[in-house]
Amino acid sequence: MMLAGKTALVTGGRGGIGRAICERFAREGARVFAADLTPAGSLAEGQPPDDFIQLDVTSEDSVRAVYDHVAATADSSLDILVNAAGIEIEKTIEETSLEEWNRIFAVNVTGTFLVSKYALPLLRRSQAGGGASVINFGSYDGFIADPGLAAYCATKGAVHALTRAMACDHGPEGIRVNAICPGYVDTPMLQSFFEGDGSGGDGCTIDSLQQAVRDVHPMRTFGKPEDMANLVNWLASDEARYAAGQLWVLDGGLSAQVQQMKL
Amino acid sequence: MAMLENNTALVTGGRQGIGRGIADRFAAEGARVTITGRGARPDDLPAHFAWASSDVSDPRAVAELAAGIEGLDILVNNAGIQVEKTITETSDVDWDELMGANAKGVFLMCRALIPRMSHGGSIINIGSISGQTADPGLALYNASKAFVHGLTRSIAVDHGPAVRCNAICPGWIMTGMVDAAFAVADNPEAAKTDALARHPAGRLGQPSDIAAMAAWLASDQSSFTTGQLFTVDGGLTASSPLNPGLFR
C-alpha cells in the first residue's frame, strides 16, 4: 500500500474523477476525506470508503469549517490535498455572462486557492517522508483550446500558473505541488460536453461522434477516472518525492499530435 | 522605408516554396540576396538574385560556399526535405538524406558562416509545428525539426551577442508539398474544406506569411529577440487536435 498512514483531502470527491481518487486512496491505505457539495455529488450510486464532508470551495467559511473538522479528527495534520472540484461552461466568451464567468473562476481557480491556502498549516505538519503533496486539476485545455470552452480553458491556464507558483513558494517547506492535466476522461462532465455541443444533430449520433473522437486519440480511447487516479496516487506517494511544480498531461497522446487533416 | 537596406542575405533551398518567398521579400526590402540550391540556377530566377549551387549536407560544398562570403548579415537555413514514413519503414538511406539536409545541413551552414557574419547578424532557421507536436508518418522529419529548435537555442546562447538566432515554425503553407497532399486525398474538395475549418485564420498559409516573420527577424526591429521559436500557423496548433464540430 503506497499511502499507508497518510491523511488525504479530496475536493470534488464525489465527482467522476474525484470519486475514483478517493477509492484508490482508500485502497492504498490512506485516511480519506471526500469533500463535495453533496454526498451524492455528480454520481449517485454506492457509498465509497471515506469520510464525507460538505464543502463549497468558493466559500471561505466553508473551507475553514472543513479544516476545523480535519484538524480535530486527524491530529491537525494533512499529507495529501487533491483539488479536484471543478465545473465546465460550454460557451464562447460572447455567450458567457459575467455571472457565469465569475462562477467558473470561483470554483476552479478561487476554490483551488482557498482550499490550498487553509491547508498549509496542516500540510506543514505532515510527517510524510516524501513531503506533503498538493495535486491540482488543470487540463490539457489549459495548453490548447477546445472550441466553445473559453472560460474553462482560461481557468485551467490559471490553475497551471498557480501550481508552479505554489510549488516555488512552498517547496522549501516540504510541500510538493503538481497539477494533473487530463484530456478526454469518461465522466459526467464529458458526457455533458458532447450533449451540450449539440453535435447529436445533423444526422450524427452522440455515439458515432464519441467514436470519431476516440479515433483521433493515439490510444483510440478516452481515459477513465481510474487512469487519473493512478497518477494522482503516485504523486501523492513518497515515490514522487522529487516531483514538484510540474504539469502532468494525461490524455492518451492526444496533444502530442498536430491536428489531423482528413486527407 | 525598406527594412533590410544594405543587408546581405543567404537563403538555402530557395528555389521554390517558403525559401523563395523569403528571398523575394528580402529583395523587396532592399537586401542583396544569394539563393542556394542543389543543381543549376533555375532559368526563371530573376536577375537580381545571386545563385550558388551548393548542397547543405556536403561539408566540402559548404566550406567552398563560405569561403566566398564575408560580412553576411542574414542567414536563412530553409533547405529541407520530407520523408513520409514511420521509423520502422525508414531506411538508413532515408536517415542520411533527411538528417543530412534538415539537421546536419543547418549545423554545417551555421558552423561555416557564424565566423563570417557581421556583428549582430541574424540567423533564421526554419523549424516546424511538427517539431513541437507530431504529424503522423513523418517520424524523422518531426525529429529533425525538433533538432533545429534545440540548435536554435544553443546558437543563440553560445554565439550572442555576435549573432542572433531564431526559428520560425510554419504550419500548413501552400507549397508543392501541401498541394500534393490534397491532390491524393480521397475527396480533395472535402479535404480542403476540413483543413480550412481547422485554421482559425480561415485560410492556409502562403510563403509570404513566413517571409513576413523572416523579414522582421532579419531586421533591426528584432534586435532584442534571440533564441526563440515563432509559430506562424494561422492558429492551427492553438486548438486541440479534436474539434467535435468537424465530426458531424
Short mmCIF file of C-alpha atoms in Angstrom, two decimals:
data_model
loop_
_atom_site.label_atom_id
_atom_site.label_comp_id
_atom_site.label_asym_id
_atom_site.label_seq_id
_atom_site.Cartn_x
_atom_site.Cartn_y
_atom_site.Cartn_z
CA MET A 1 0.00 0.00 0.00
CA MET A 2 1.52 3.23 -1.17
CA LEU A 3 -0.30 5.65 1.10
CA ALA A 4 -0.42 3.77 4.40
CA GLY A 5 -0.67 6.13 7.35
CA LYS A 6 -1.37 9.21 5.25
CA THR A 7 -4.33 11.53 5.51
CA ALA A 8 -5.87 12.98 2.35
CA LEU A 9 -8.50 15.55 1.50
CA VAL A 10 -10.07 15.37 -1.97
CA THR A 11 -12.34 18.18 -3.14
CA GLY A 12 -14.91 17.24 -5.75
CA GLY A 13 -14.61 13.88 -4.00
CA ARG A 14 -17.99 12.69 -5.22
CA GLY A 15 -17.46 13.69 -8.84
CA GLY A 16 -16.27 11.48 -11.69
CA ILE A 17 -12.52 11.78 -11.19
CA GLY A 18 -12.54 12.81 -7.53
CA ARG A 19 -14.52 9.74 -6.58
CA ALA A 20 -12.05 7.40 -8.30
CA ILE A 21 -9.22 9.13 -6.45
CA CYS A 22 -10.94 8.66 -3.10
CA GLU A 23 -11.50 4.97 -3.77
CA ARG A 24 -7.87 4.49 -4.84
CA PHE A 25 -6.51 6.38 -1.85
CA ALA A 26 -8.59 4.25 0.49
CA ARG A 27 -7.29 1.06 -1.14
CA GLU A 28 -3.74 2.35 -0.72
CA GLY A 29 -4.25 2.71 2.99
CA ALA A 30 -4.91 6.43 3.32
CA ARG A 31 -7.49 8.01 5.53
CA VAL A 32 -9.62 9.92 3.06
CA PHE A 33 -11.86 12.91 3.48
CA ALA A 34 -14.08 13.34 0.45
CA ALA A 35 -15.33 16.90 0.24
CA ASP A 36 -18.10 17.91 -2.12
CA LEU A 37 -21.25 19.99 -2.33
CA THR A 38 -23.48 16.99 -1.63
CA PRO A 39 -22.90 13.37 -0.58
CA ALA A 40 -24.16 12.27 -3.98
CA GLY A 41 -22.07 14.65 -5.98
CA SER A 42 -22.42 14.03 -9.67
CA LEU A 43 -22.68 10.25 -9.11
CA ALA A 44 -25.45 8.80 -7.05
CA GLU A 45 -24.61 5.13 -6.64
CA GLY A 46 -22.81 3.38 -3.82
CA GLN A 47 -21.09 4.61 -0.68
CA PRO A 48 -17.33 4.94 -1.01
CA PRO A 49 -14.98 4.05 1.83
CA ASP A 50 -14.24 7.55 3.00
CA ASP A 51 -15.40 10.30 5.34
CA PHE A 52 -17.69 12.73 3.57
CA ILE A 53 -17.52 16.43 4.37
CA GLN A 54 -19.85 19.01 2.91
CA LEU A 55 -17.77 21.71 1.22
CA ASP A 56 -18.37 24.70 -1.01
CA VAL A 57 -14.89 25.51 -2.29
CA THR A 58 -15.93 29.06 -3.15
CA SER A 59 -16.80 29.88 0.47
CA GLU A 60 -14.00 30.82 2.86
CA ASP A 61 -16.20 29.92 5.84
CA SER A 62 -16.98 26.52 4.38
CA VAL A 63 -13.28 25.84 3.70
CA ARG A 64 -12.33 26.85 7.24
CA ALA A 65 -15.02 24.61 8.70
CA VAL A 66 -13.69 21.66 6.72
CA TYR A 67 -10.20 22.13 8.11
CA ASP A 68 -11.55 22.51 11.61
CA HIS A 69 -13.10 19.10 11.13
CA VAL A 70 -9.96 17.57 9.59
CA ALA A 71 -7.75 19.03 12.29
CA ALA A 72 -9.98 17.69 15.03
CA THR A 73 -10.09 14.16 13.62
CA ALA A 74 -6.63 13.80 12.04
CA ASP A 75 -4.28 15.25 14.64
CA SER A 76 -4.05 18.65 12.88
CA SER A 77 -2.04 17.13 10.08
CA LEU A 78 -2.68 16.58 6.38
CA ASP A 79 -0.39 14.77 3.95
CA ILE A 80 -2.30 14.99 0.68
CA LEU A 81 -4.62 17.58 -0.80
CA VAL A 82 -6.30 16.98 -4.15
CA ASN A 83 -8.13 19.96 -5.66
CA ALA A 84 -10.42 18.03 -7.99
CA ALA A 85 -13.55 20.21 -7.68
CA GLY A 86 -14.30 21.88 -10.97
CA ILE A 87 -17.05 22.90 -13.33
CA GLU A 88 -17.26 23.49 -17.04
CA ILE A 89 -19.20 26.06 -19.06
CA GLU A 90 -19.66 25.20 -22.73
CA LYS A 91 -19.69 28.66 -24.26
CA THR A 92 -17.61 31.16 -26.18
CA ILE A 93 -16.79 34.42 -24.39
CA GLU A 94 -19.54 36.16 -26.32
CA GLU A 95 -22.13 33.75 -24.95
CA THR A 96 -20.72 33.78 -21.42
CA SER A 97 -22.37 36.11 -18.93
CA LEU A 98 -20.28 37.86 -16.29
CA GLU A 99 -22.12 35.82 -13.68
CA GLU A 100 -21.13 32.56 -15.40
CA TRP A 101 -17.55 33.78 -15.79
CA ASN A 102 -17.32 34.67 -12.11
CA ARG A 103 -18.90 31.36 -11.13
CA ILE A 104 -16.42 29.15 -13.02
CA PHE A 105 -13.45 31.17 -11.77
CA ALA A 106 -14.86 30.95 -8.24
CA VAL A 107 -14.97 27.15 -8.36
CA ASN A 108 -11.94 26.27 -10.49
CA VAL A 109 -9.46 28.97 -9.51
CA THR A 110 -10.62 30.62 -6.28
CA GLY A 111 -11.58 27.19 -4.95
CA THR A 112 -8.10 25.84 -5.57
CA PHE A 113 -6.66 28.96 -3.94
CA LEU A 114 -8.85 28.86 -0.83
CA VAL A 115 -8.66 25.14 -0.20
CA SER A 116 -4.86 25.22 -0.62
CA LYS A 117 -4.39 28.38 1.44
CA TYR A 118 -6.09 26.96 4.51
CA ALA A 119 -4.46 23.56 4.05
CA LEU A 120 -0.96 24.95 4.51
CA PRO A 121 -0.84 24.89 8.33
CA LEU A 122 -1.90 21.23 8.28
CA LEU A 123 0.35 20.28 5.36
CA ARG A 124 3.37 21.73 7.19
CA ARG A 125 2.74 19.25 9.99
CA SER A 126 2.87 16.28 7.63
CA GLN A 127 5.39 13.62 8.63
CA ALA A 128 5.42 12.06 5.15
CA GLY A 129 8.92 11.07 4.10
CA GLY A 130 8.34 12.35 0.60
CA GLY A 131 6.84 15.62 1.75
CA ALA A 132 3.24 16.74 1.75
CA SER A 133 1.64 16.64 -1.69
CA VAL A 134 -0.86 19.01 -3.26
CA ILE A 135 -2.35 17.90 -6.57
CA ASN A 136 -4.34 20.43 -8.54
CA PHE A 137 -6.51 19.75 -11.54
CA GLY A 138 -5.51 21.61 -14.66
CA SER A 139 -6.42 20.37 -18.10
CA TYR A 140 -4.89 19.86 -21.48
CA ASP A 141 -7.35 22.66 -22.33
CA GLY A 142 -5.04 24.94 -20.36
CA PHE A 143 -2.46 24.45 -23.12
CA ILE A 144 -4.55 24.25 -26.27
CA ALA A 145 -8.17 25.22 -26.76
CA ASP A 146 -11.27 23.17 -27.36
CA PRO A 147 -13.89 25.22 -29.15
CA GLY A 148 -16.69 26.72 -27.09
CA LEU A 149 -14.97 26.30 -23.73
CA ALA A 150 -13.34 29.70 -23.39
CA ALA A 151 -13.81 30.40 -19.69
CA TYR A 152 -12.99 26.79 -18.80
CA CYS A 153 -9.74 26.95 -20.79
CA ALA A 154 -8.84 30.19 -19.03
CA THR A 155 -9.47 28.77 -15.55
CA LYS A 156 -7.26 25.79 -16.27
CA GLY A 157 -4.46 28.00 -17.56
CA ALA A 158 -4.77 29.91 -14.28
CA VAL A 159 -4.52 26.68 -12.29
CA HIS A 160 -1.34 25.76 -14.18
CA ALA A 161 0.33 29.04 -13.30
CA LEU A 162 -0.90 28.82 -9.71
CA THR A 163 0.53 25.31 -9.45
CA ARG A 164 4.01 26.46 -10.39
CA ALA A 165 3.76 29.46 -8.08
CA MET A 166 2.66 27.35 -5.13
CA ALA A 167 5.45 24.86 -5.83
CA CYS A 168 8.02 27.66 -5.74
CA ASP A 169 6.65 29.25 -2.59
CA HIS A 170 6.04 26.14 -0.53
CA GLY A 171 8.61 23.66 -1.79
CA PRO A 172 11.09 24.87 0.84
CA GLU A 173 8.52 23.93 3.49
CA GLY A 174 8.41 20.35 2.29
CA ILE A 175 5.20 20.72 0.30
CA ARG A 176 5.19 19.44 -3.27
CA VAL A 177 2.64 20.95 -5.65
CA ASN A 178 1.81 19.44 -9.04
CA ALA A 179 -1.12 19.51 -11.45
CA ILE A 180 -2.74 16.74 -13.45
CA CYS A 181 -3.89 17.88 -16.89
CA PRO A 182 -6.45 15.38 -18.14
CA GLY A 183 -7.59 15.09 -21.70
CA TYR A 184 -10.87 13.39 -22.54
CA VAL A 185 -11.88 11.38 -19.49
CA ASP A 186 -15.12 9.46 -19.37
CA THR A 187 -17.01 11.42 -16.72
CA PRO A 188 -20.39 13.12 -16.39
CA MET A 189 -18.60 16.35 -17.42
CA LEU A 190 -17.50 14.78 -20.70
CA GLN A 191 -21.00 13.48 -21.43
CA SER A 192 -22.33 16.97 -20.81
CA PHE A 193 -19.72 18.35 -23.20
CA PHE A 194 -20.84 16.05 -26.00
CA GLU A 195 -24.51 16.71 -25.39
CA GLY A 196 -24.06 20.44 -24.87
CA ASP A 197 -22.06 20.73 -28.06
CA GLY A 198 -25.24 19.92 -29.93
CA SER A 199 -23.28 17.51 -32.04
CA GLY A 200 -26.05 14.95 -31.76
CA GLY A 201 -27.83 16.81 -34.52
CA ASP A 202 -27.11 16.84 -38.21
CA GLY A 203 -27.70 13.11 -38.56
CA CYS A 204 -24.80 12.22 -36.29
CA THR A 205 -25.49 10.30 -33.10
CA ILE A 206 -23.61 11.06 -29.93
CA ASP A 207 -22.27 7.51 -30.07
CA SER A 208 -20.79 7.92 -33.51
CA LEU A 209 -19.42 11.32 -32.54
CA GLN A 210 -17.75 9.82 -29.49
CA GLN A 211 -16.24 7.04 -31.58
CA ALA A 212 -14.87 9.56 -34.03
CA VAL A 213 -13.34 11.50 -31.17
CA ARG A 214 -11.83 8.34 -29.66
CA ASP A 215 -10.27 7.55 -33.01
CA VAL A 216 -8.33 10.80 -33.01
CA HIS A 217 -6.52 9.66 -29.88
CA PRO A 218 -3.30 7.68 -30.43
CA MET A 219 -4.62 5.28 -27.75
CA ARG A 220 -8.02 5.13 -29.51
CA THR A 221 -9.94 5.52 -26.28
CA PHE A 222 -10.99 8.06 -23.66
CA GLY A 223 -9.30 7.97 -20.30
CA LYS A 224 -11.04 6.52 -17.28
CA PRO A 225 -11.21 8.26 -13.92
CA GLU A 226 -9.05 5.39 -12.65
CA ASP A 227 -6.29 6.41 -15.10
CA MET A 228 -6.20 9.83 -13.45
CA ALA A 229 -6.22 8.20 -10.02
CA ASN A 230 -3.18 6.11 -10.99
CA LEU A 231 -1.04 9.20 -11.45
CA VAL A 232 -2.60 11.13 -8.56
CA ASN A 233 -1.75 8.16 -6.36
CA TRP A 234 1.86 8.20 -7.48
CA LEU A 235 2.19 11.95 -6.99
CA ALA A 236 0.65 11.61 -3.54
CA SER A 237 3.08 8.86 -2.56
CA ASP A 238 6.65 9.12 -1.31
CA GLU A 239 7.79 7.68 -4.65
CA ALA A 240 7.23 11.17 -6.07
CA ARG A 241 9.42 12.91 -3.50
CA TYR A 242 11.35 14.83 -6.20
CA ALA A 243 8.33 15.67 -8.37
CA ALA A 244 7.27 19.29 -7.88
CA GLY A 245 5.94 22.19 -9.86
CA GLN A 246 5.06 20.16 -12.92
CA LEU A 247 2.00 19.90 -15.13
CA TRP A 248 1.34 16.24 -15.89
CA VAL A 249 -0.61 15.79 -19.11
CA LEU A 250 -2.60 12.56 -19.20
CA ASP A 251 -4.51 12.48 -22.47
CA GLY A 252 -3.86 9.23 -24.32
CA GLY A 253 -1.39 11.03 -26.56
CA LEU A 254 -3.99 13.44 -27.92
CA SER A 255 -1.95 16.61 -27.60
CA ALA A 256 1.28 15.00 -28.80
CA GLN A 257 0.00 15.29 -32.35
CA VAL A 258 -0.71 18.07 -34.76
CA GLN A 259 -4.33 18.35 -35.89
CA GLN A 260 -5.17 15.51 -38.20
CA MET A 261 -6.42 16.69 -41.56
CA LYS A 262 -8.86 14.40 -43.33
CA LEU A 263 -6.71 13.62 -46.35
CA MET B 1 11.48 52.66 -45.87
CA ALA B 2 12.89 49.27 -46.72
CA MET B 3 13.67 47.10 -43.68
CA LEU B 4 16.81 45.43 -44.98
CA GLU B 5 18.59 48.17 -46.92
CA ASN B 6 22.31 47.44 -47.38
CA ASN B 7 21.96 43.95 -45.91
CA THR B 8 23.32 40.80 -47.47
CA ALA B 9 21.32 37.62 -47.08
CA LEU B 10 21.83 33.96 -47.89
CA VAL B 11 18.79 31.69 -48.20
CA THR B 12 19.33 27.95 -48.53
CA GLY B 13 16.87 25.88 -50.51
CA GLY B 14 15.40 28.97 -52.12
CA ARG B 15 14.49 27.55 -55.49
CA GLN B 16 10.78 27.46 -54.61
CA GLY B 17 8.24 27.45 -51.80
CA ILE B 18 9.00 29.10 -48.48
CA GLY B 19 12.67 29.76 -49.28
CA ARG B 20 11.80 31.58 -52.47
CA GLY B 21 9.07 33.54 -50.67
CA ILE B 22 11.63 34.70 -48.10
CA ALA B 23 14.15 35.59 -50.82
CA ASP B 24 11.52 37.64 -52.68
CA ARG B 25 10.56 39.56 -49.56
CA PHE B 26 14.18 40.20 -48.55
CA ALA B 27 14.91 41.55 -52.03
CA ALA B 28 11.83 43.78 -51.84
CA GLU B 29 13.16 45.12 -48.53
CA GLY B 30 16.42 46.13 -50.16
CA ALA B 31 18.67 43.19 -49.30
CA ARG B 32 21.16 41.65 -51.69
CA VAL B 33 20.12 38.01 -51.68
CA THR B 34 22.02 34.87 -52.60
CA ILE B 35 19.93 31.74 -53.01
CA THR B 36 21.43 28.29 -52.74
CA GLY B 37 20.14 25.01 -54.01
CA ARG B 38 21.25 21.72 -55.41
CA GLY B 39 21.78 21.88 -59.14
CA ALA B 40 21.93 24.68 -61.64
CA ARG B 41 20.45 28.12 -61.39
CA PRO B 42 16.75 27.98 -62.30
CA ASP B 43 16.07 29.56 -65.68
CA ASP B 44 13.28 31.73 -64.35
CA LEU B 45 15.18 33.10 -61.35
CA PRO B 46 15.12 36.93 -61.54
CA ALA B 47 18.48 38.52 -62.30
CA HIS B 48 18.68 40.43 -59.02
CA PHE B 49 19.26 37.16 -57.15
CA ALA B 50 22.69 35.60 -56.98
CA TRP B 51 22.64 31.81 -57.20
CA ALA B 52 25.03 29.36 -55.59
CA SER B 53 24.83 25.68 -56.46
CA SER B 54 25.55 24.03 -53.14
CA ASP B 55 24.37 21.06 -51.11
CA VAL B 56 23.97 21.97 -47.42
CA SER B 57 24.57 18.36 -46.39
CA ASP B 58 28.03 18.26 -48.02
CA PRO B 59 30.76 19.69 -45.74
CA ARG B 60 33.09 20.40 -48.66
CA ALA B 61 30.43 22.24 -50.64
CA VAL B 62 29.50 24.29 -47.60
CA ALA B 63 33.15 25.19 -46.94
CA GLU B 64 33.57 26.29 -50.55
CA LEU B 65 30.44 28.40 -50.38
CA ALA B 66 31.50 30.01 -47.11
CA ALA B 67 35.00 30.80 -48.39
CA GLY B 68 33.49 33.32 -50.79
CA ILE B 69 31.41 35.11 -48.17
CA GLU B 70 32.44 37.89 -45.78
CA GLY B 71 30.27 40.05 -43.58
CA LEU B 72 26.98 38.23 -44.15
CA ASP B 73 24.08 39.92 -42.32
CA ILE B 74 21.31 37.35 -42.63
CA LEU B 75 21.43 33.57 -42.93
CA VAL B 76 18.22 31.64 -43.54
CA ASN B 77 18.50 27.88 -43.13
CA ASN B 78 15.47 26.82 -45.09
CA ALA B 79 16.69 23.84 -47.12
CA GLY B 80 14.90 20.72 -46.02
CA ILE B 81 13.25 17.56 -47.23
CA GLN B 82 10.39 15.40 -46.02
CA VAL B 83 10.19 11.62 -45.90
CA GLU B 84 6.68 10.30 -45.29
CA LYS B 85 7.45 7.22 -43.21
CA THR B 86 7.23 5.84 -39.69
CA ILE B 87 10.57 4.76 -38.20
CA THR B 88 10.02 1.08 -38.92
CA GLU B 89 9.62 1.95 -42.61
CA THR B 90 12.63 4.28 -42.67
CA SER B 91 15.87 3.08 -44.28
CA ASP B 92 19.43 4.11 -43.48
CA VAL B 93 19.47 5.98 -46.78
CA ASP B 94 16.32 7.88 -45.74
CA TRP B 95 18.04 8.80 -42.48
CA ASP B 96 21.19 10.04 -44.19
CA GLU B 97 19.27 12.10 -46.73
CA LEU B 98 16.75 13.63 -44.36
CA MET B 99 19.02 14.24 -41.39
CA GLY B 100 21.75 15.30 -43.80
CA ALA B 101 19.66 18.14 -45.18
CA ASN B 102 17.44 19.08 -42.24
CA ALA B 103 19.83 18.63 -39.31
CA LYS B 104 23.44 18.31 -40.47
CA GLY B 105 22.86 20.96 -43.12
CA VAL B 106 21.82 23.54 -40.53
CA PHE B 107 24.81 22.61 -38.39
CA LEU B 108 27.27 22.83 -41.30
CA MET B 109 25.95 26.16 -42.54
CA CYS B 110 25.99 27.72 -39.07
CA ARG B 111 29.45 26.38 -38.26
CA ALA B 112 30.86 27.71 -41.51
CA LEU B 113 29.10 31.06 -41.58
CA ILE B 114 28.87 32.28 -37.99
CA PRO B 115 32.55 33.36 -38.12
CA ARG B 116 31.82 35.14 -41.39
CA MET B 117 28.76 37.10 -40.30
CA SER B 118 28.65 40.79 -39.47
CA HIS B 119 28.32 41.70 -35.80
CA GLY B 120 24.67 41.48 -34.80
CA GLY B 121 23.81 39.33 -37.79
CA SER B 122 20.62 37.29 -37.77
CA ILE B 123 20.29 33.56 -38.32
CA ILE B 124 16.78 32.33 -39.09
CA ASN B 125 16.17 28.61 -39.07
CA ILE B 126 13.03 27.05 -40.48
CA GLY B 127 11.66 24.67 -37.88
CA SER B 128 8.11 23.35 -37.94
CA ILE B 129 4.99 22.90 -35.84
CA SER B 130 5.79 19.22 -36.41
CA GLY B 131 8.89 19.67 -34.26
CA GLN B 132 6.61 20.56 -31.32
CA THR B 133 3.83 18.03 -31.82
CA ALA B 134 3.89 15.04 -34.12
CA ASP B 135 2.49 14.70 -37.59
CA PRO B 136 1.75 11.01 -38.18
CA GLY B 137 4.02 9.11 -40.53
CA LEU B 138 6.69 11.81 -40.55
CA ALA B 139 8.89 10.49 -37.77
CA LEU B 140 12.33 11.61 -38.90
CA TYR B 141 11.02 14.89 -40.27
CA ASN B 142 9.42 15.69 -36.91
CA ALA B 143 12.62 14.75 -35.09
CA SER B 144 14.84 16.74 -37.45
CA LYS B 145 12.76 19.86 -36.83
CA ALA B 146 12.98 19.36 -33.06
CA PHE B 147 16.77 19.24 -33.59
CA VAL B 148 16.56 22.57 -35.39
CA HIS B 149 14.62 24.05 -32.47
CA GLY B 150 17.21 22.89 -29.98
CA LEU B 151 20.15 24.03 -32.09
CA THR B 152 18.49 27.44 -32.48
CA ARG B 153 18.56 27.96 -28.73
CA SER B 154 22.15 26.73 -28.44
CA ILE B 155 23.41 29.07 -31.15
CA ALA B 156 21.62 31.99 -29.52
CA VAL B 157 23.16 31.16 -26.15
CA ASP B 158 26.67 30.35 -27.37
CA HIS B 159 27.10 33.00 -30.04
CA GLY B 160 25.21 36.02 -28.76
CA PRO B 161 25.81 38.91 -28.94
CA ALA B 162 27.78 38.32 -32.14
CA VAL B 163 24.73 36.84 -33.83
CA ARG B 164 21.06 36.41 -33.05
CA CYS B 165 19.38 33.12 -33.88
CA ASN B 166 15.67 32.36 -34.03
CA ALA B 167 13.46 29.76 -35.67
CA ILE B 168 10.15 30.04 -37.46
CA CYS B 169 7.75 27.13 -37.11
CA PRO B 170 5.42 27.18 -40.11
CA GLY B 171 2.14 25.33 -40.15
CA TRP B 172 0.41 24.36 -43.39
CA ILE B 173 1.86 26.60 -46.04
CA MET B 174 0.61 26.25 -49.59
CA THR B 175 3.67 24.85 -51.28
CA GLY B 176 4.17 21.97 -53.65
CA MET B 177 4.35 19.63 -50.61
CA VAL B 178 0.85 20.60 -49.44
CA ASP B 179 -0.66 20.67 -52.93
CA ALA B 180 0.50 17.09 -53.38
CA ALA B 181 -1.11 16.06 -50.09
CA PHE B 182 -4.50 17.43 -51.13
CA ALA B 183 -4.22 16.01 -54.63
CA VAL B 184 -4.02 12.43 -53.33
CA ALA B 185 -6.89 12.83 -50.82
CA ASP B 186 -9.98 10.65 -51.37
CA ASN B 187 -12.03 13.78 -51.77
CA PRO B 188 -9.72 16.74 -52.38
CA GLU B 189 -12.52 19.33 -52.06
CA ALA B 190 -13.74 17.92 -48.72
CA ALA B 191 -10.16 17.66 -47.52
CA LYS B 192 -9.61 21.31 -48.25
CA THR B 193 -12.84 22.35 -46.51
CA ASP B 194 -11.85 20.32 -43.47
CA ALA B 195 -8.37 21.82 -43.42
CA LEU B 196 -9.76 25.35 -43.61
CA ALA B 197 -12.15 24.69 -40.71
CA ARG B 198 -9.16 23.77 -38.53
CA HIS B 199 -7.48 27.11 -39.12
CA PRO B 200 -8.81 29.99 -37.01
CA ALA B 201 -7.33 32.28 -39.69
CA GLY B 202 -9.80 30.76 -42.17
CA ARG B 203 -7.14 30.01 -44.75
CA LEU B 204 -3.95 28.09 -45.26
CA GLY B 205 -0.63 29.90 -45.21
CA GLN B 206 1.35 31.36 -48.08
CA PRO B 207 5.14 31.53 -48.32
CA SER B 208 4.74 35.30 -47.93
CA ASP B 209 3.30 34.75 -44.43
CA ILE B 210 6.53 33.05 -43.37
CA ALA B 211 8.56 35.66 -45.24
CA ALA B 212 6.83 38.40 -43.23
CA MET B 213 8.10 36.85 -39.99
CA ALA B 214 11.53 36.26 -41.52
CA ALA B 215 11.80 39.89 -42.59
CA TRP B 216 11.04 41.03 -39.07
CA LEU B 217 13.53 38.59 -37.54
CA ALA B 218 16.15 39.72 -40.05
CA SER B 219 15.58 43.42 -39.33
CA ASP B 220 16.73 45.67 -36.52
CA GLN B 221 13.15 45.60 -35.23
CA SER B 222 14.01 42.31 -33.55
CA SER B 223 17.43 43.29 -32.18
CA PHE B 224 16.49 42.04 -28.65
CA THR B 225 14.95 38.84 -29.98
CA THR B 226 17.05 35.70 -29.90
CA GLY B 227 16.80 32.02 -29.07
CA GLN B 228 13.07 31.78 -29.65
CA LEU B 229 10.66 29.80 -31.80
CA PHE B 230 7.98 31.72 -33.68
CA THR B 231 4.96 29.71 -34.77
CA VAL B 232 3.15 31.03 -37.83
CA ASP B 233 0.31 28.60 -38.50
CA GLY B 234 -2.96 30.54 -38.73
CA GLY B 235 -3.89 29.38 -35.22
CA LEU B 236 -3.81 25.67 -36.05
CA THR B 237 -1.84 24.49 -33.02
CA ALA B 238 -3.62 26.78 -30.58
CA SER B 239 -6.61 24.49 -30.78
CA SER B 240 -6.95 20.88 -29.79
CA PRO B 241 -6.41 18.10 -32.35
CA LEU B 242 -10.02 17.37 -31.58
CA ASN B 243 -12.79 19.59 -32.77
CA PRO B 244 -16.05 17.70 -32.32
CA GLY B 245 -17.77 20.13 -34.65
CA LEU B 246 -15.75 18.64 -37.50
CA PHE B 247 -17.07 15.13 -36.91
CA ARG B 248 -20.70 15.94 -37.63
#
